[in-house]
C-alpha cells in the first residue's frame, strides 16, 4: 500500500516535471507553481495574472539575469537576459516577478529588476508623477509648499529648523483607532493572525 | 549519644557561621547590584511616550498632516492592527499621513508613526502600506531612536533622565528630531526590514509588501527631490531589497498568498488622494 502511494507520487511528479521541461506559455506556468506550493497558489497566481494582464508593467534588468522556470532559487534555469534589457513584467509572486523579453520568459528576483523602461526611464517617471500629483491635489501644506517651480519635499534643513506644532500632535487623537476597531477592520477584509517567528 | 551531641553542636556552629554572615552578605550584594543597575534602568515608558510626542511635534512643524480624517483613520486602523502583533501592543500607537510629496516614513519613540502622501501614492496595495508601517513600528518596538541618542549624545537615559523637567531635555528632543535628517544606523534599518516583514505576515498580509515598495523606491531616480531625504538617511533600497529577500527566502514564502488587499487600498486611496496613480 505504502509502496503504491510512493509510486503514484513519483509518477505524478514525473508528469509535472515533463510539463516544466517545455514550459513556455502561461498555462503551463500554473502547473509548475502547483508542483511547488499546492493548489491554493495556483488560484492566487491565477488572480494575479488577470490583474497584471490589464496593468502591463515594464522593467529593466539591473544586471545579467538568469531566468528561473519557477519562482524558486533552486528551480530550473529558463534562459538568460543581459543587463539593461527592457522587459515586460507579467506577474508578481512573493519576492519574484515573471518577466519576458527577447522571446524568453521566466522568473527573476525583485531586486534584479528596476521598474520602468530602459536605462533612460529612471530619469523621468517618478518625479513628474509626484509633481503632477502636488499640482492637481492643490494641497500645499501649512508652509506654503507649492509645486510651481518644482517639488519641494521635506528636507533635512526644514526638519532642523522646524518649530514644534503640538496642536497637530493633539489633532491625531481624533483619528486614532481602538484595538476593537482595528481588529474588526482587519477581520472584515479576511486578514487572519498568524504565528510567525522572527527571522535571524 | 556523644556523637549526636557533637553533631548538634556542629549543626549550631554551622548555622551560626553560615547562615548569619550569609544573610548579611546577600543583603550587601543585593544593594550593590541594585545600585549598579540603577543607571542602566531603562527609560520609563511614560517618559518615552512624552519624548516621542515632543519629537512628533517638531516633525509636524516641518510637515503638516493631510487634512482628511477618513484617510487618517484608515491608516490608523491598519497601523494599530500590525502593532497589536508586537511585544508592545499597549503603547499609545498613533499614525499620521504627512502632506508632502516627499517619499518617506518616520517613527518617534512611544508609538508615533508617519507616512508621507508622496509614498502612499506610489503604493499598489494595502500589503505595501502594511509593510512600510510595520518597518516603522519595528523601529519603535526595538527602541532604535532611543538607543541612537544614547550612543550619539553619550547620555544616560536612566529612568527619569528623559523627563521634561530636566535642563537637557530640549537638547534631547532636538537630537531626536535630528535623527530624521541624519538617519539611524544602517543595521537598524536592515533589522527593521527583517522584523517588519514578519509583523506583516503575523497580521495576515502578504509579507512581500515591503520588498515590493523597496523595489519601487529602488527604481526612482536618486536625483529626484522627492526621495533625496529618504535616500540620504537610509541604506541603498536595492541593497535593502536584496538583504530582506534573502532573509525571507525559505521562511516567509509560505505566506506570499496572504491578502494584498489591492481593491480596499485603491477604493480608499483613490477618492482621498486625487490623481492616485501607482507605478504599474
XYZ file of C-alpha atoms in Angstrom:
480
model
C 0.000 0.000 0.000
C 2.716 2.405 1.063
C 4.833 1.449 -1.907
C 1.895 2.058 -4.236
C 1.459 5.549 -2.802
C 5.088 6.389 -3.388
C 4.900 5.010 -6.925
C 1.851 7.156 -7.633
C 3.581 10.207 -6.204
C 6.676 9.614 -8.298
C 4.578 9.103 -11.406
C 2.734 12.338 -10.671
C 5.975 14.237 -10.223
C 7.331 12.822 -13.451
C 4.296 14.131 -15.327
C 4.668 17.532 -13.702
C 8.365 17.596 -14.464
C 7.791 16.930 -18.116
C 5.315 19.790 -18.084
C 8.007 22.046 -16.621
C 10.607 21.000 -19.127
C 8.853 22.539 -22.089
C 7.178 25.345 -20.169
C 6.852 28.445 -22.218
C 3.244 29.573 -22.170
C 1.366 30.897 -19.186
C -0.997 27.926 -18.992
C 1.909 25.667 -18.104
C 3.120 28.180 -15.563
C 0.178 27.383 -13.322
C 1.206 23.744 -13.355
C 4.760 24.490 -12.294
C 3.537 26.590 -9.372
C 1.159 23.846 -8.298
C 4.075 21.485 -8.125
C 5.755 23.611 -5.516
C 3.104 25.228 -3.412
C -0.128 23.387 -3.996
C -3.481 24.229 -5.438
C -4.012 27.379 -3.368
C -1.011 29.001 -5.007
C -2.331 28.213 -8.455
C -5.529 30.050 -7.686
C -3.752 33.046 -6.231
C -1.350 33.273 -9.139
C -4.310 32.942 -11.488
C -5.840 36.014 -9.891
C -2.543 37.897 -10.019
C -2.252 37.088 -13.700
C -5.639 38.521 -14.562
C -4.850 41.647 -12.586
C -1.452 42.184 -14.166
C -2.732 41.426 -17.638
C -4.557 44.733 -17.566
C -1.682 46.695 -16.000
C 1.249 45.886 -18.346
C 4.226 46.980 -16.340
C 7.671 47.409 -17.813
C 11.001 46.968 -16.149
C 14.720 46.844 -16.834
C 17.266 44.276 -15.780
C 19.855 45.775 -13.414
C 22.473 43.213 -14.354
C 22.501 39.948 -16.281
C 19.598 37.803 -15.058
C 19.340 34.027 -15.008
C 15.641 33.349 -15.563
C 14.101 30.574 -13.487
C 11.313 28.263 -14.625
C 9.535 28.635 -11.267
C 9.828 31.307 -8.526
C 12.402 29.357 -6.512
C 16.148 29.795 -6.376
C 16.744 26.070 -6.904
C 14.406 25.954 -9.904
C 15.409 25.023 -13.425
C 17.003 27.796 -15.429
C 14.929 29.220 -18.254
C 17.445 31.327 -20.144
C 19.454 34.463 -19.531
C 18.895 38.155 -20.175
C 21.714 40.706 -20.382
C 21.902 43.836 -18.206
C 19.751 46.850 -19.147
C 17.215 44.814 -21.076
C 13.706 46.283 -21.165
C 11.330 43.561 -20.011
C 7.584 43.138 -19.604
C 6.566 42.267 -16.055
C 3.887 39.602 -16.400
C 3.112 38.894 -12.750
C 4.470 39.112 -9.217
C 4.659 36.344 -6.683
C 6.358 36.856 -3.325
C 9.905 38.056 -3.855
C 9.736 37.206 -7.545
C 8.385 38.584 -10.781
C 7.777 36.749 -14.021
C 9.233 38.711 -16.895
C 9.524 38.318 -20.619
C 11.897 39.787 -23.185
C 13.697 38.701 -26.327
C 11.337 35.754 -26.723
C 12.247 34.363 -23.318
C 10.203 34.328 -20.153
C 10.871 33.226 -16.622
C 11.127 34.313 -13.005
C 13.582 36.884 -11.655
C 14.121 38.176 -8.103
C 12.507 41.545 -7.305
C 15.887 43.190 -6.773
C 17.137 42.174 -10.203
C 14.559 44.351 -11.941
C 14.110 48.105 -11.882
C 10.609 49.382 -12.685
C 10.348 51.423 -15.860
C 11.560 51.147 -19.412
C 15.222 51.100 -20.332
C 18.008 52.936 -18.510
C 16.626 56.317 -19.535
C 13.269 55.683 -17.801
C 14.947 56.202 -14.456
C 15.356 59.883 -15.211
C 11.707 60.710 -15.884
C 8.943 58.569 -14.361
C 8.548 59.219 -10.647
C 9.409 62.872 -10.409
C 6.858 64.014 -12.935
C 4.143 61.897 -11.386
C 4.782 63.415 -7.993
C 4.896 66.919 -9.412
C 1.631 66.361 -11.213
C 0.173 64.995 -8.049
C 1.004 68.025 -5.942
C -0.266 70.430 -8.559
C -3.513 68.533 -9.018
C -4.364 67.875 -5.388
C -3.846 71.533 -4.643
C -2.676 70.616 -1.176
C 0.212 72.777 -0.312
C 0.594 72.356 3.418
C 0.984 74.934 6.128
C 4.365 76.122 4.961
C 3.025 77.047 1.561
C 4.866 74.311 -0.276
C 3.708 74.752 -3.840
C 4.705 72.931 -6.944
C 5.048 75.784 -9.399
C 8.811 75.630 -9.706
C 9.415 72.026 -8.771
C 8.950 69.599 -5.980
C 9.780 70.874 -2.569
C 9.692 67.985 -0.236
C 10.635 67.602 3.349
C 14.311 68.448 3.621
C 16.893 67.965 6.327
C 17.087 71.752 6.754
C 13.348 72.044 7.261
C 13.466 69.359 9.902
C 16.319 71.011 11.752
C 14.677 74.426 11.784
C 11.127 73.213 12.429
C 9.102 74.931 15.126
C 7.126 72.422 17.187
C 3.444 72.080 16.392
C 1.928 70.412 19.468
C -1.609 71.195 18.264
C -1.088 68.957 15.234
C 0.005 66.121 17.524
C -3.115 66.728 19.599
C -5.267 66.508 16.471
C -4.030 62.963 15.846
C -6.050 61.770 18.831
C -9.280 62.265 16.914
C -8.311 59.729 14.237
C -6.787 57.081 16.451
C -8.100 53.545 16.239
C -9.193 51.361 19.132
C -7.975 47.764 19.411
C -11.510 46.664 18.628
C -11.962 48.846 15.542
C -8.545 47.796 14.212
C -9.363 44.106 14.687
C -12.817 44.429 13.117
C -11.407 46.280 10.123
C -8.744 43.598 9.608
C -11.122 40.683 10.022
C -13.695 42.261 7.701
C -11.094 42.067 4.916
C -10.234 38.463 5.688
C -6.921 39.137 7.446
C -6.089 36.388 9.914
C -3.442 36.343 12.662
C -0.536 34.027 12.063
C 2.059 32.806 14.498
C 5.275 33.720 12.690
C 8.684 33.636 14.395
C 11.180 36.450 13.822
C 13.921 35.985 11.234
C 17.547 35.757 12.258
C 24.769 9.988 72.484
C 28.119 11.671 72.493
C 28.246 11.591 68.790
C 24.828 13.086 68.410
C 25.685 15.878 70.851
C 28.705 16.726 68.758
C 26.534 16.614 65.708
C 24.096 19.069 67.230
C 26.936 21.360 68.259
C 28.346 21.154 64.796
C 24.970 21.948 63.312
C 24.550 25.024 65.501
C 28.041 26.140 64.771
C 27.418 25.789 61.068
C 24.108 27.507 61.343
C 25.713 30.440 63.128
C 28.697 30.822 60.854
C 26.974 30.038 57.630
C 23.522 31.493 57.871
C 24.088 34.770 59.665
C 27.009 36.101 57.680
C 25.312 34.783 54.589
C 22.235 36.941 55.130
C 24.404 39.958 55.789
C 26.474 39.224 52.688
C 23.442 38.666 50.468
C 21.911 41.908 51.558
C 25.080 43.844 50.787
C 25.400 42.115 47.469
C 21.813 42.878 46.570
C 22.294 46.516 47.481
C 25.464 46.814 45.440
C 23.830 45.138 42.459
C 20.757 47.356 42.550
C 22.943 50.428 42.854
C 24.966 49.339 39.874
C 21.834 48.586 37.877
C 20.106 51.835 38.669
C 21.829 53.943 35.978
C 21.103 51.178 33.465
C 17.408 51.070 34.236
C 15.555 51.787 31.024
C 13.730 54.988 30.269
C 10.262 54.719 31.724
C 7.534 54.141 29.181
C 5.772 57.356 30.177
C 8.936 59.381 29.583
C 9.442 57.611 26.268
C 5.896 58.485 25.159
C 6.151 62.152 26.211
C 9.518 62.421 24.500
C 8.170 60.815 21.315
C 5.214 63.193 21.309
C 7.545 66.196 21.539
C 9.685 64.882 18.682
C 6.489 64.291 16.680
C 5.509 67.940 17.337
C 8.776 69.018 15.694
C 8.181 66.755 12.711
C 4.657 68.146 12.313
C 6.159 71.611 12.453
C 8.131 70.717 9.316
C 5.259 68.988 7.544
C 1.525 69.189 8.285
C -0.875 66.265 8.322
C -3.156 65.656 5.359
C -6.454 67.247 6.367
C -8.551 64.171 5.729
C -9.928 62.359 8.790
C -11.152 59.333 6.817
C -7.717 58.752 5.278
C -6.026 59.247 8.656
C -8.458 56.821 10.315
C -7.771 54.206 7.633
C -4.015 54.347 8.209
C -4.564 54.273 11.993
C -6.620 51.077 11.814
C -4.035 49.280 9.688
C -1.140 50.547 11.792
C -2.681 49.563 15.112
C -3.668 46.134 13.789
C 0.011 45.497 12.966
C 1.237 46.989 16.259
C -1.048 44.580 18.126
C 1.221 41.818 16.816
C 4.322 43.192 18.562
C 5.666 42.871 22.107
C 4.436 46.414 22.803
C 0.742 46.339 21.858
C -0.246 48.744 24.616
C 1.766 51.772 23.554
C -0.495 54.671 22.526
C 0.061 53.950 18.812
C -0.806 56.923 16.583
C -0.419 57.065 12.827
C -0.438 60.050 10.517
C -0.200 60.823 6.797
C 2.055 63.829 6.200
C 1.034 66.279 3.496
C 4.234 66.306 1.492
C 5.202 64.968 -1.903
C 8.411 63.632 -0.376
C 8.604 59.858 -0.288
C 9.317 58.904 3.301
C 8.121 57.401 6.573
C 9.070 58.203 10.157
C 8.623 56.931 13.684
C 9.225 58.540 17.052
C 9.661 56.749 20.389
C 6.479 55.826 22.189
C 4.485 54.894 19.085
C 4.088 57.865 16.709
C 4.361 56.688 13.115
C 4.132 58.785 9.953
C 3.989 58.086 6.245
C 4.055 60.759 3.553
C 1.415 61.302 0.886
C 4.221 61.025 -1.669
C 4.886 57.487 -0.519
C 1.214 56.471 -0.361
C 0.584 57.451 -3.980
C 3.324 55.132 -5.165
C 1.871 52.063 -3.484
C -0.119 49.368 -5.251
C -1.972 47.754 -2.371
C -2.543 47.587 1.379
C 0.170 44.966 1.926
C 2.718 47.593 0.795
C 1.311 50.146 3.235
C 1.279 47.481 5.955
C 4.898 46.616 5.172
C 6.116 50.205 5.487
C 4.133 50.823 8.689
C 5.490 47.534 10.085
C 9.052 48.700 9.343
C 8.431 51.935 11.299
C 6.640 50.079 14.113
C 9.721 47.858 14.380
C 11.940 50.916 14.991
C 9.665 51.881 17.904
C 9.438 48.395 19.388
C 13.227 47.917 19.210
C 13.823 51.479 20.532
C 16.259 52.242 17.730
C 15.942 56.027 18.098
C 16.395 55.990 21.878
C 19.471 53.802 21.562
C 20.896 56.098 18.897
C 20.501 59.131 21.134
C 22.096 57.220 23.982
C 25.091 56.345 21.818
C 25.468 59.664 19.983
C 24.926 62.013 22.867
C 26.555 59.698 25.369
C 23.605 60.440 27.576
C 22.493 58.204 30.285
C 18.834 57.636 29.568
C 18.192 56.275 33.029
C 14.733 56.330 34.417
C 13.785 59.985 34.773
C 16.646 61.359 32.641
C 14.304 61.872 29.723
C 11.741 63.835 31.646
C 10.582 67.285 30.672
C 11.822 68.990 33.838
C 15.482 68.176 33.161
C 17.548 71.050 31.733
C 18.999 68.921 28.923
C 15.547 67.744 27.790
C 15.150 70.285 24.959
C 18.527 69.252 23.540
C 17.479 65.619 23.554
C 14.260 66.452 21.693
C 16.379 68.254 19.076
C 18.603 65.195 18.872
C 15.510 63.034 18.425
C 14.331 65.256 15.567
C 17.791 65.342 14.020
C 17.654 61.593 13.570
C 15.089 62.201 10.784
C 17.639 64.351 8.986
C 20.658 62.147 9.666
C 19.206 58.672 9.737
C 19.630 55.694 12.005
C 22.412 53.175 11.871
C 22.049 51.129 8.697
C 21.997 47.930 10.732
C 18.895 49.278 12.493
C 17.274 49.774 9.089
C 18.071 46.246 7.966
C 16.781 44.916 11.310
C 13.530 46.889 10.946
C 13.089 45.424 7.436
C 13.530 41.873 8.747
C 11.196 42.493 11.684
C 8.669 44.416 9.589
C 8.067 41.632 7.083
C 7.387 39.211 9.942
C 4.926 41.627 11.565
C 3.099 41.985 8.236
C 2.884 38.192 7.935
C 1.620 37.927 11.523
C -1.081 40.483 10.750
C -2.205 38.275 7.870
C -0.783 40.259 4.926
C 1.390 39.071 2.082
C 4.769 39.923 3.693
C 6.250 40.866 0.331
C 4.561 44.279 0.507
C 7.698 45.867 1.981
C 10.044 44.309 -0.613
C 7.640 45.451 -3.344
C 7.839 49.021 -2.018
C 11.635 48.795 -1.810
C 11.595 47.678 -5.439
C 9.539 50.767 -6.324
C 11.908 53.006 -4.345
C 14.977 51.489 -5.937
C 13.513 52.374 -9.331
C 13.176 56.098 -8.554
C 15.919 58.364 -9.816
C 18.025 59.249 -6.737
C 18.273 62.797 -8.092
C 14.521 63.206 -7.721
C 13.891 65.736 -4.926
C 11.046 63.599 -3.616
C 13.432 60.907 -2.453
C 16.550 62.902 -1.583
C 15.995 62.907 2.191
C 14.939 59.279 2.348
C 17.864 58.118 0.249
C 20.247 60.210 2.323
C 19.012 58.701 5.588
C 18.562 55.076 4.526
C 20.847 52.427 3.071
C 20.500 51.804 -0.661
C 16.995 50.445 -1.395
C 18.394 47.837 -3.762
C 20.688 46.526 -1.025
C 17.819 46.514 1.488
C 15.657 44.655 -1.006
C 18.319 42.064 -1.626
C 19.064 41.506 2.075
C 15.453 41.271 3.181
C 14.549 38.992 0.245
C 17.395 36.657 1.144
C 16.359 36.627 4.808
C 12.748 35.846 3.850
C 13.545 33.016 1.479
C 12.545 29.668 2.907
C 10.853 31.306 5.917
C 8.141 33.608 4.630
C 7.452 32.297 1.099
C 4.593 30.263 2.516
C 2.753 33.484 3.435
C 3.078 35.029 -0.024
C -0.502 34.040 -0.813
C -1.939 36.042 2.082
C -4.076 39.039 1.052
C -2.578 42.156 -0.520
C -5.943 43.953 -0.381
C -5.427 45.799 -3.634
C -9.109 46.724 -4.016
C -9.646 48.026 -0.494
C -6.494 50.128 -0.756
C -7.482 51.620 -4.097
C -11.061 52.260 -3.038
C -9.823 54.291 -0.067
C -6.760 55.991 -1.534
C -8.277 56.951 -4.890
C -11.061 59.227 -3.651
C -8.845 60.716 -0.962
C -5.727 61.459 -2.955
C -6.701 62.763 -6.342
C -4.708 61.522 -9.301
C -3.661 58.446 -7.366
C -1.679 56.507 -9.880
C 0.722 53.898 -8.571
C 3.718 52.987 -10.670
C 2.494 49.940 -12.523
